[in-house]
Amino acid sequence: MTALSNFITHLPILTIVTFLPLVGAAFILMTRGEAQVVARQSRYVALWTTLLTFLLSLVIWVEFENGTANFQFEERLNWLPQYRISYHMGVDGISMLFVILSTFLMPLCILASWDSIRKMVREYMIAFLVLETMMVGMFCAMDMVLFYVFFEGVLIPMFLIIGVWGGGRRVYSAFKFFLYTLTGSVLLLVALLAMYFQVGSTDIPELITAKFSRDMQLWLWLGMFASFAVKVPMWPVHTWLPDAHVDAPTAGSVILAGVLLKMGGYGFLRFSLPMLPEASEYFTPLVFGLSLVAVIYTSLVALVQTDMKKLIAYSSVAHMGFVTIGIFALNQQAVEGAIFQMLSHGVVSAALFLCVGVVYDRLHTRDIDRYGGLVNNMPRYAFAFMVFMLASVGLPGTAGFVGEFLVLTGTFQINSSVALLAASGVVLGATYMLYLYRRVVYGELTKDDVRAMVDLEPREIAVLAPIIVVVMWMGIYPMSFLDVMDASVAHLLRNYHDALATRAVEIAPLGTSLLAWLR
Amino acid sequence: MTALPAFAPAYPEIFMALAALGLLMLGVFRKNDSMTLVTWLSILVMAVTAVLAIQGTDSAVTFNKLFVVNGFTVFAKVLTLLGAGLTLLLINAWAEGEKFARFELPLLVLFSVLGMMLMISANDLIALYLGVELQSLSLYVLAAFHRDNQRATEAGVKYFVLGALASGLLLYGSSLVYGFAGTTTFEGLAMAVKSGPNSIGVTIGIVFVITGLAFKVSAVPFHMWTPDVYEGAPTPITAFFSVAPKIAGLCLFLRVLVGPFAGMIEQWQQVIIAIAVLSMTWGAIAAIAQKSIKRLMAYSSIGHVGYALIGLVVGNEEGARGLLFYLLVYLFMSVGTFAVIMSMRVKGKYVEEIGDLAGLSRNNPGMAMALAVLMFSMAGIPPMAGFLGKFYIFVAAVNAGFVALAVVGLLASVVGAFYYLRLIKIMYFDEPAAAMDPPGLTTGIIMAVSSALMLVFFIVPAPLVSRAEAAARALFLG
């Protein structure tokens, strides 16, 4: 084992995992021949590439050292030497699991699109492989400019995926997705440049140790917030999400919900909290407020949806509201809960979108009323759907419970009113998910075309079964995930509270009086 | 009787002028079939000129201080020559295809490039004016070269009338500056301006000079000619318009403002800020409604000039470096895009509506991918070189404290992203229209190489940036 460790620590494993998909894409690009042959080969190359990438990423997890908050597997190469901007990669307890999440979902996406994507298969697979490179690179980037490059780079393949292979108002949704995110991102870029001139470097570890004046922190925080809040997405800048989800192809929705939304939460954890502690403290009430609106309001909106994907999209906004509450509650339970919630939501919502995809492939509608009674002719499907539905609701023993529970426990210590209001989201969540499940799966099997639907085929089982395993694993033994992040989160919080303790002037957070009244 | 001036610093220009005259003779005596020959010889001349410029004197002033050579002028000249050479290849491919082979075409390009090189090396307002005129007059003729075509003629006349007006403004501004400062040499002006207090006359003169130059680089609000000329002129000539004169003009702009007028930075900075902001925003907004891809490219180039001008606003070495790197990226983006536009032919006929690109990704995936890469690069989305170009510009702006300007610029780039994305949408999302003919060999290579360079520049920018940096340093040394 030590020999293996030695070997791996000398291998640029993060670079390999990041760019391996691009190698696969290059292979696909080189395939020649009839359209049918090219399509089949593209599918297989994409599948094998993503599987190999996933296996290699598991090596990162195996070799990852749990007890330390240091960045591991670091790599550094000069990139823009004039500006001391380097290609600097590395992972810590916060980012490592997101890398695994991305690589885990990718082969499932390829499998899920196996039959449903018929046109321009080759380009589709290339887009997904490029997307994987961008996502993994973003979570590994240890330089802010590099982070930004990957963060923005994600837009290109996602824009094409929604626009080319989507349905409905795909063009509108693709543009909305792109321009919303880009607007936020350019403000992040300004913040990034401003920080760079203060510190003289864009290296993330260096930026974390730098101190910014309070006024500057406030502006920088807002610049970052503009970007991350759109990505999370937080109310009221969430409106791109339902559109993008509804019109994206199934696998696109999976990646969107599974990984892309996490980039916002990850941004808060990586940049806003450690670099701008005073501003984070100041704006915490704002985040709490917006998150609570997200949790309650979008849950209610989800309740009245008639489109399955839209319902799950709104539920994503609500669940991500828990995440932002947890992040800004800033104690060990809440932050770990938030990260765990991001991971579990990444898996569960991805699975829910896959479940929608399964029935959509058969009936070509997402209208909830068009279904009903599926338990009679699709029992295996009903079982899988139930597992994910209950995980989304937060049933103990599934992944969803741990995250929500930790977030609420942590938040309760900070502000009981916020925790109370957020907890109402759990109830609402159960309402809309159970209601959805009842309408789709239970009831009489009255419609002829629904009766003709066949149960899961082996390929679909292969897609859903691993997720069921992971969902149960996360619910039953969450320690294997929490152990990874413990040290990093503790380190983050220690630095944060130290920074607050040593600041020159104490200024009450935004809207303190309002919050006091609430309390 | 004074001694002859030193010729050595001007060898590239002298060689080019003589070679151009020689090629003119060749063309006249060989009559009609000499276009291709003259083109290739012209390209050879430009290559030799570039080599002479690179190998030539490091830094010198000659011709009674009318002419200057330093690291900056060499960099700018090589960029201009590169842009002109690449577009000349496009022009040749087009002229052969269109049976419009006239040997005057490459020669006019050659003469206008000579004018640009003189502009770049000008060290005196008079020399500057002469260079600008030599360039402009050749460009007017080029715009109207397709003389049986009504739109080309219109473009030429419009360009000429407005261009002459701008030249007049430039000359008038120069005369005001001369009248109030007492000299036209850049060194003399720099001294006069620095010793201040400056009279209002010099300021007004500078504003006129800026107006004239802003017209030449088509910055808003002096851009009105651009869409019409771009649309009316034959596509490869539009490509030439969008590259070489822009590069030379912006380099000249930079030299004039940070050289002789450096002492009045407070005065001209506000003007350039206004021009930059207007160009970026109007370039982005007006492009949205365009249907002709050439008009769209006109507004796009106006927007790009706005970004480049931010480097000028900053007015220091970092800004100059950003501007030069931006121009380098812009050169390849533009040439690549025009190579694609030139390949927009349906059954041998050129089409120019953006709707004609519909479904290109299915009919011609290679061309669609090249254009998509170029469009993402123009929009400034990483991982394309266009992002780095904007990045260096905004780094300089934020570093110098122009945060608000950077925010405006970045938001304008979001608006701009919309129409670049629209082209991608048309190519990838829409149902296929009539299939396009496969691109020719030259154009195909140019579009492939330019789009590949967008990625290459992004991954290894360091060598190019250090060149731009050296050039910027040379500019501020002397």
Short mmCIF file of C-alpha atoms in Angstrom, two decimals, chain B residues 34-404:
data_model
loop_
_atom_site.label_atom_id
_atom_site.label_comp_id
_atom_site.label_asym_id
_atom_site.label_seq_id
_atom_site.Cartn_x
_atom_site.Cartn_y
_atom_site.Cartn_z
CA SER B 34 -0.85 38.73 -62.61
CA MET B 35 -3.07 38.99 -59.52
CA THR B 36 -1.93 35.77 -57.90
CA LEU B 37 1.70 36.43 -58.68
CA VAL B 38 1.53 39.97 -57.33
CA THR B 39 -0.33 38.76 -54.25
CA TRP B 40 2.27 36.20 -53.36
CA LEU B 41 5.04 38.66 -54.05
CA SER B 42 3.27 41.22 -51.88
CA ILE B 43 3.07 38.71 -49.08
CA LEU B 44 6.73 38.02 -49.56
CA VAL B 45 7.44 41.74 -49.42
CA MET B 46 5.52 42.02 -46.20
CA ALA B 47 7.36 39.07 -44.72
CA VAL B 48 10.70 40.57 -45.66
CA THR B 49 9.59 43.90 -44.27
CA ALA B 50 8.64 42.22 -41.01
CA VAL B 51 12.03 40.53 -40.84
CA LEU B 52 13.78 43.82 -41.58
CA ALA B 53 11.74 45.49 -38.87
CA ILE B 54 12.57 42.82 -36.33
CA GLN B 55 16.24 42.71 -37.25
CA GLY B 56 16.55 46.44 -37.63
CA THR B 57 17.73 49.20 -35.35
CA ASP B 58 16.62 48.80 -31.78
CA SER B 59 15.70 52.33 -31.10
CA ALA B 60 16.39 55.42 -33.11
CA VAL B 61 15.02 58.76 -34.27
CA THR B 62 15.78 60.00 -37.74
CA PHE B 63 14.66 62.27 -40.59
CA ASN B 64 14.92 65.36 -38.52
CA LYS B 65 12.96 63.73 -35.69
CA LEU B 66 10.02 62.89 -37.93
CA PHE B 67 10.48 59.15 -37.67
CA VAL B 68 11.04 56.93 -34.68
CA VAL B 69 11.80 53.26 -34.22
CA ASN B 70 11.70 51.34 -30.96
CA GLY B 71 10.49 48.06 -29.53
CA PHE B 72 6.92 49.29 -29.52
CA THR B 73 6.83 50.35 -33.16
CA VAL B 74 8.38 47.06 -34.20
CA PHE B 75 5.74 45.09 -32.32
CA ALA B 76 2.94 47.20 -33.77
CA LYS B 77 4.32 46.91 -37.29
CA VAL B 78 4.68 43.18 -37.10
CA LEU B 79 1.09 42.89 -35.88
CA THR B 80 -0.12 45.09 -38.71
CA LEU B 81 1.86 43.15 -41.30
CA LEU B 82 0.57 39.87 -39.92
CA GLY B 83 -3.00 41.06 -40.13
CA ALA B 84 -2.53 42.43 -43.62
CA GLY B 85 -0.73 39.30 -44.84
CA LEU B 86 -3.44 36.98 -43.58
CA THR B 87 -6.22 39.06 -45.05
CA LEU B 88 -4.35 39.30 -48.32
CA LEU B 89 -4.53 35.53 -48.51
CA LEU B 90 -8.28 35.79 -48.07
CA ILE B 91 -8.48 38.52 -50.69
CA ASN B 92 -6.60 36.38 -53.16
CA ALA B 93 -8.83 33.37 -52.55
CA TRP B 94 -11.89 35.52 -53.01
CA ALA B 95 -10.69 37.30 -56.15
CA GLU B 96 -9.81 34.00 -57.80
CA GLY B 97 -13.19 32.54 -56.99
CA GLU B 98 -15.05 35.63 -58.14
CA LYS B 99 -13.08 36.10 -61.37
CA PHE B 100 -12.18 39.50 -60.07
CA ALA B 101 -8.46 39.15 -60.24
CA ARG B 102 -6.96 42.62 -60.49
CA PHE B 103 -3.35 43.13 -59.58
CA GLU B 104 -4.18 46.55 -58.07
CA LEU B 105 -5.85 44.85 -55.14
CA PRO B 106 -2.74 43.54 -53.40
CA LEU B 107 -0.90 46.70 -54.32
CA LEU B 108 -3.47 48.92 -52.68
CA VAL B 109 -3.21 46.76 -49.61
CA LEU B 110 0.53 47.14 -49.74
CA PHE B 111 0.36 50.91 -50.01
CA SER B 112 -2.10 51.26 -47.20
CA VAL B 113 0.09 49.06 -45.02
CA LEU B 114 2.98 51.32 -45.86
CA GLY B 115 0.88 54.22 -44.63
CA MET B 116 0.12 52.33 -41.43
CA MET B 117 3.79 51.66 -40.83
CA LEU B 118 4.55 55.34 -41.26
CA MET B 119 1.71 56.17 -38.87
CA ILE B 120 3.12 53.84 -36.27
CA SER B 121 6.58 55.32 -36.58
CA ALA B 122 5.43 58.92 -36.83
CA ASN B 123 7.19 61.21 -34.41
CA ASP B 124 5.66 64.42 -35.54
CA LEU B 125 2.10 65.57 -36.18
CA ILE B 126 2.92 66.21 -39.84
CA ALA B 127 4.43 62.78 -40.33
CA LEU B 128 1.42 61.34 -38.56
CA TYR B 129 -0.94 63.09 -40.93
CA LEU B 130 0.97 61.93 -43.99
CA GLY B 131 0.89 58.33 -42.79
CA VAL B 132 -2.82 58.51 -42.03
CA GLU B 133 -3.59 59.93 -45.45
CA LEU B 134 -1.54 57.38 -47.35
CA GLN B 135 -3.39 54.68 -45.46
CA SER B 136 -6.82 56.22 -45.82
CA LEU B 137 -6.67 56.99 -49.51
CA SER B 138 -5.74 53.43 -50.31
CA LEU B 139 -8.56 52.21 -48.08
CA TYR B 140 -11.15 54.40 -49.82
CA VAL B 141 -10.25 52.88 -53.15
CA LEU B 142 -10.28 49.37 -51.68
CA ALA B 143 -13.77 49.91 -50.27
CA ALA B 144 -15.09 50.85 -53.70
CA PHE B 145 -13.02 48.33 -55.57
CA HIS B 146 -15.98 46.28 -56.65
CA ARG B 147 -16.96 49.24 -58.73
CA ASP B 148 -19.88 47.72 -60.63
CA ASN B 149 -21.51 46.90 -57.34
CA GLN B 150 -23.76 49.67 -56.15
CA ARG B 151 -23.26 49.00 -52.48
CA ALA B 152 -19.49 48.91 -52.80
CA THR B 153 -19.49 52.24 -54.58
CA GLU B 154 -21.73 53.69 -51.93
CA ALA B 155 -19.44 52.34 -49.24
CA GLY B 156 -16.43 53.87 -50.93
CA VAL B 157 -18.01 57.28 -51.30
CA LYS B 158 -19.34 57.28 -47.77
CA TYR B 159 -16.00 56.22 -46.42
CA PHE B 160 -14.26 58.87 -48.44
CA VAL B 161 -16.52 61.76 -47.48
CA LEU B 162 -16.55 60.95 -43.78
CA GLY B 163 -12.89 59.98 -43.80
CA ALA B 164 -11.93 63.25 -45.42
CA LEU B 165 -13.93 65.07 -42.77
CA ALA B 166 -12.06 63.19 -40.05
CA SER B 167 -8.75 63.94 -41.70
CA GLY B 168 -9.72 67.56 -41.76
CA LEU B 169 -10.51 67.47 -38.06
CA LEU B 170 -7.19 65.79 -37.40
CA LEU B 171 -5.35 68.40 -39.37
CA TYR B 172 -7.25 71.23 -37.75
CA GLY B 173 -6.46 69.84 -34.32
CA SER B 174 -2.81 69.53 -35.25
CA SER B 175 -2.72 73.13 -36.39
CA LEU B 176 -4.29 74.29 -33.12
CA VAL B 177 -1.74 72.30 -31.17
CA TYR B 178 1.02 73.80 -33.28
CA GLY B 179 -0.35 77.28 -32.86
CA PHE B 180 -0.55 77.08 -29.10
CA ALA B 181 2.42 74.86 -28.32
CA GLY B 182 4.74 76.14 -31.01
CA THR B 183 5.95 72.83 -32.35
CA THR B 184 4.77 69.68 -34.05
CA THR B 185 7.45 67.19 -32.99
CA PHE B 186 6.41 64.77 -30.32
CA GLU B 187 9.45 65.52 -28.16
CA GLY B 188 8.86 69.24 -28.41
CA LEU B 189 5.18 68.80 -27.60
CA ALA B 190 5.97 66.59 -24.64
CA MET B 191 8.25 69.30 -23.27
CA ALA B 192 5.78 72.07 -23.94
CA VAL B 193 2.90 70.15 -22.40
CA LYS B 194 4.92 69.15 -19.37
CA SER B 195 6.16 72.62 -18.67
CA GLY B 196 2.51 73.85 -18.58
CA PRO B 197 0.30 75.66 -17.66
CA ASN B 198 -1.39 74.61 -20.84
CA SER B 199 -3.62 76.91 -22.69
CA ILE B 200 -7.11 75.87 -23.55
CA GLY B 201 -6.07 75.95 -27.20
CA VAL B 202 -3.85 72.91 -26.82
CA THR B 203 -6.64 71.06 -25.08
CA ILE B 204 -9.06 71.82 -27.86
CA GLY B 205 -6.44 70.81 -30.39
CA ILE B 206 -5.99 67.48 -28.62
CA VAL B 207 -9.71 66.90 -28.63
CA PHE B 208 -9.77 67.42 -32.38
CA VAL B 209 -6.84 65.09 -32.86
CA ILE B 210 -8.60 62.48 -30.73
CA THR B 211 -11.74 62.93 -32.78
CA GLY B 212 -9.86 62.33 -36.00
CA LEU B 213 -8.15 59.23 -34.64
CA ALA B 214 -11.35 57.93 -33.06
CA PHE B 215 -12.92 58.12 -36.47
CA LYS B 216 -10.12 56.09 -37.99
CA VAL B 217 -10.49 53.30 -35.43
CA SER B 218 -14.32 53.66 -35.56
CA ALA B 219 -14.97 54.40 -31.93
CA VAL B 220 -18.44 55.62 -30.95
CA PRO B 221 -19.66 58.34 -31.62
CA PHE B 222 -17.50 58.47 -34.77
CA HIS B 223 -18.44 55.03 -35.97
CA MET B 224 -21.33 55.73 -38.32
CA TRP B 225 -19.43 54.81 -41.44
CA THR B 226 -18.34 51.42 -40.15
CA PRO B 227 -21.44 49.25 -40.61
CA ASP B 228 -22.11 50.61 -44.10
CA VAL B 229 -18.54 50.24 -45.27
CA TYR B 230 -18.23 46.78 -43.74
CA GLU B 231 -21.41 45.70 -45.42
CA GLY B 232 -20.69 47.29 -48.78
CA ALA B 233 -17.08 46.27 -49.27
CA PRO B 234 -16.28 42.74 -50.48
CA THR B 235 -15.92 40.39 -47.49
CA PRO B 236 -12.14 39.83 -47.52
CA ILE B 237 -11.57 43.56 -47.87
CA THR B 238 -13.84 44.06 -44.88
CA ALA B 239 -11.62 41.58 -43.08
CA PHE B 240 -8.66 43.74 -43.96
CA PHE B 241 -10.50 46.87 -42.73
CA SER B 242 -11.31 45.23 -39.46
CA VAL B 243 -7.76 44.17 -38.73
CA ALA B 244 -4.83 46.16 -40.06
CA PRO B 245 -6.11 49.76 -39.87
CA LYS B 246 -7.60 49.08 -36.45
CA ILE B 247 -4.33 47.76 -35.10
CA ALA B 248 -2.27 50.54 -36.61
CA GLY B 249 -4.80 53.17 -35.56
CA LEU B 250 -4.95 52.01 -31.95
CA CYS B 251 -1.17 51.82 -31.72
CA LEU B 252 -0.93 55.33 -33.10
CA PHE B 253 -3.59 56.48 -30.66
CA LEU B 254 -1.55 55.04 -27.85
CA ARG B 255 1.67 56.63 -29.03
CA VAL B 256 0.16 60.06 -29.47
CA LEU B 257 -1.60 60.18 -26.14
CA VAL B 258 1.02 58.69 -23.86
CA GLY B 259 3.88 60.32 -25.79
CA PRO B 260 3.56 64.02 -26.57
CA PHE B 261 0.37 64.53 -24.59
CA ALA B 262 1.28 62.47 -21.53
CA GLY B 263 1.41 65.63 -19.45
CA MET B 264 -2.26 66.32 -20.10
CA ILE B 265 -3.54 62.94 -19.09
CA GLU B 266 -6.26 64.46 -16.91
CA GLN B 267 -7.66 66.26 -19.90
CA TRP B 268 -7.74 63.48 -22.44
CA GLN B 269 -8.48 60.65 -20.05
CA GLN B 270 -12.07 61.80 -19.60
CA VAL B 271 -12.55 61.95 -23.35
CA ILE B 272 -11.19 58.46 -23.87
CA ILE B 273 -13.26 57.10 -20.98
CA ALA B 274 -16.39 58.48 -22.62
CA ILE B 275 -15.42 57.07 -26.00
CA ALA B 276 -14.55 53.67 -24.53
CA VAL B 277 -17.77 53.37 -22.56
CA LEU B 278 -19.87 54.46 -25.52
CA SER B 279 -18.08 52.08 -27.88
CA MET B 280 -18.42 49.09 -25.58
CA THR B 281 -22.07 49.63 -24.82
CA TRP B 282 -23.23 50.77 -28.22
CA GLY B 283 -21.17 48.09 -29.94
CA ALA B 284 -22.95 45.52 -27.79
CA ILE B 285 -26.47 46.93 -28.00
CA ALA B 286 -26.61 47.88 -31.65
CA ALA B 287 -25.29 44.51 -32.75
CA ILE B 288 -28.31 42.74 -31.30
CA ALA B 289 -30.67 43.95 -34.01
CA GLN B 290 -28.39 43.20 -36.96
CA LYS B 291 -29.31 40.63 -39.57
CA SER B 292 -26.31 40.91 -41.82
CA ILE B 293 -23.32 39.16 -40.37
CA LYS B 294 -20.99 41.80 -41.76
CA ARG B 295 -22.88 44.59 -40.05
CA LEU B 296 -22.82 42.50 -36.92
CA MET B 297 -19.07 42.18 -37.21
CA ALA B 298 -18.85 45.94 -37.68
CA TYR B 299 -20.55 46.53 -34.35
CA SER B 300 -18.52 43.78 -32.80
CA SER B 301 -15.32 45.50 -33.89
CA ILE B 302 -16.62 48.76 -32.48
CA GLY B 303 -17.11 47.00 -29.16
CA HIS B 304 -13.63 45.52 -29.29
CA VAL B 305 -12.15 48.93 -29.94
CA GLY B 306 -13.95 50.09 -26.81
CA TYR B 307 -12.26 47.39 -24.74
CA ALA B 308 -8.89 48.14 -26.24
CA LEU B 309 -9.38 51.82 -25.43
CA ILE B 310 -9.64 50.94 -21.75
CA GLY B 311 -5.97 50.02 -21.98
CA LEU B 312 -5.42 53.50 -23.33
CA VAL B 313 -7.44 55.14 -20.56
CA VAL B 314 -5.18 53.59 -17.98
CA GLY B 315 -2.29 55.24 -19.75
CA ASN B 316 0.51 53.28 -18.16
CA GLU B 317 2.73 50.38 -19.09
CA GLU B 318 0.26 47.80 -17.87
CA GLY B 319 -2.51 49.35 -19.91
CA ALA B 320 -0.33 49.39 -23.01
CA ARG B 321 0.55 45.75 -22.52
CA GLY B 322 -3.11 44.86 -22.14
CA LEU B 323 -3.96 46.78 -25.29
CA LEU B 324 -1.22 45.12 -27.33
CA PHE B 325 -2.15 41.65 -26.18
CA TYR B 326 -5.78 42.40 -26.88
CA LEU B 327 -4.91 43.50 -30.40
CA LEU B 328 -2.97 40.31 -30.96
CA VAL B 329 -5.92 38.16 -29.91
CA TYR B 330 -8.33 40.38 -31.80
CA LEU B 331 -6.29 39.98 -34.96
CA PHE B 332 -6.71 36.23 -35.05
CA MET B 333 -10.31 36.29 -33.87
CA SER B 334 -11.24 38.69 -36.63
CA VAL B 335 -9.32 37.03 -39.42
CA GLY B 336 -10.72 33.63 -38.43
CA THR B 337 -14.26 34.93 -38.30
CA PHE B 338 -13.99 36.60 -41.67
CA ALA B 339 -12.56 33.43 -43.12
CA VAL B 340 -15.78 31.75 -42.00
CA ILE B 341 -17.93 34.56 -43.40
CA MET B 342 -16.10 34.27 -46.68
CA SER B 343 -16.96 30.60 -46.75
CA MET B 344 -20.66 31.31 -46.43
CA ARG B 345 -21.57 30.29 -49.93
CA VAL B 346 -24.61 28.42 -51.08
CA LYS B 347 -24.14 26.86 -54.49
CA GLY B 348 -21.33 29.27 -55.31
CA LYS B 349 -23.24 32.38 -54.26
CA TYR B 350 -22.18 34.41 -51.26
CA VAL B 351 -24.75 34.82 -48.50
CA GLU B 352 -24.47 37.30 -45.68
CA GLU B 353 -27.56 36.95 -43.51
CA ILE B 354 -26.94 35.40 -40.12
CA GLY B 355 -30.01 33.27 -40.73
CA ASP B 356 -28.12 31.54 -43.51
CA LEU B 357 -25.96 29.91 -40.87
CA ALA B 358 -28.94 27.92 -39.57
CA GLY B 359 -28.05 24.36 -38.74
CA LEU B 360 -24.49 24.76 -39.92
CA SER B 361 -23.42 22.35 -37.19
CA ARG B 362 -25.07 19.53 -39.10
CA ASN B 363 -24.10 20.48 -42.63
CA ASN B 364 -20.57 21.51 -41.88
CA PRO B 365 -19.53 20.64 -38.33
CA GLY B 366 -15.94 21.77 -38.73
CA MET B 367 -16.85 25.25 -39.86
CA ALA B 368 -19.52 25.53 -37.18
CA MET B 369 -17.09 24.49 -34.48
CA ALA B 370 -14.47 26.98 -35.67
CA LEU B 371 -16.98 29.81 -35.65
CA ALA B 372 -18.34 28.73 -32.27
CA VAL B 373 -14.86 28.81 -30.75
CA LEU B 374 -14.24 32.23 -32.25
CA MET B 375 -17.57 33.55 -31.01
CA PHE B 376 -16.98 32.29 -27.47
CA SER B 377 -13.59 33.90 -27.66
CA MET B 378 -15.07 37.20 -28.81
CA ALA B 379 -17.55 37.02 -25.98
CA GLY B 380 -14.62 36.59 -23.62
CA ILE B 381 -15.62 33.24 -22.18
CA PRO B 382 -12.79 31.09 -20.85
CA PRO B 383 -11.06 28.89 -21.87
CA MET B 384 -10.60 31.02 -24.99
CA ALA B 385 -7.93 33.63 -25.64
CA GLY B 386 -10.54 36.38 -25.82
CA PHE B 387 -10.99 35.97 -22.10
CA LEU B 388 -7.31 36.55 -21.46
CA GLY B 389 -7.35 39.61 -23.70
CA LYS B 390 -10.16 41.14 -21.66
CA PHE B 391 -8.55 39.90 -18.48
CA TYR B 392 -5.30 41.79 -19.08
CA ILE B 393 -7.21 44.93 -19.99
CA PHE B 394 -9.37 44.79 -16.89
CA VAL B 395 -6.41 43.89 -14.68
CA ALA B 396 -4.79 47.12 -15.78
CA ALA B 397 -8.00 49.10 -15.28
CA VAL B 398 -8.73 47.80 -11.80
CA ASN B 399 -5.11 48.20 -10.78
CA ALA B 400 -5.20 51.84 -11.79
CA GLY B 401 -8.40 52.37 -9.83
CA PHE B 402 -10.90 52.37 -12.69
CA VAL B 403 -13.19 49.88 -11.02
CA ALA B 404 -16.39 51.48 -12.25
#
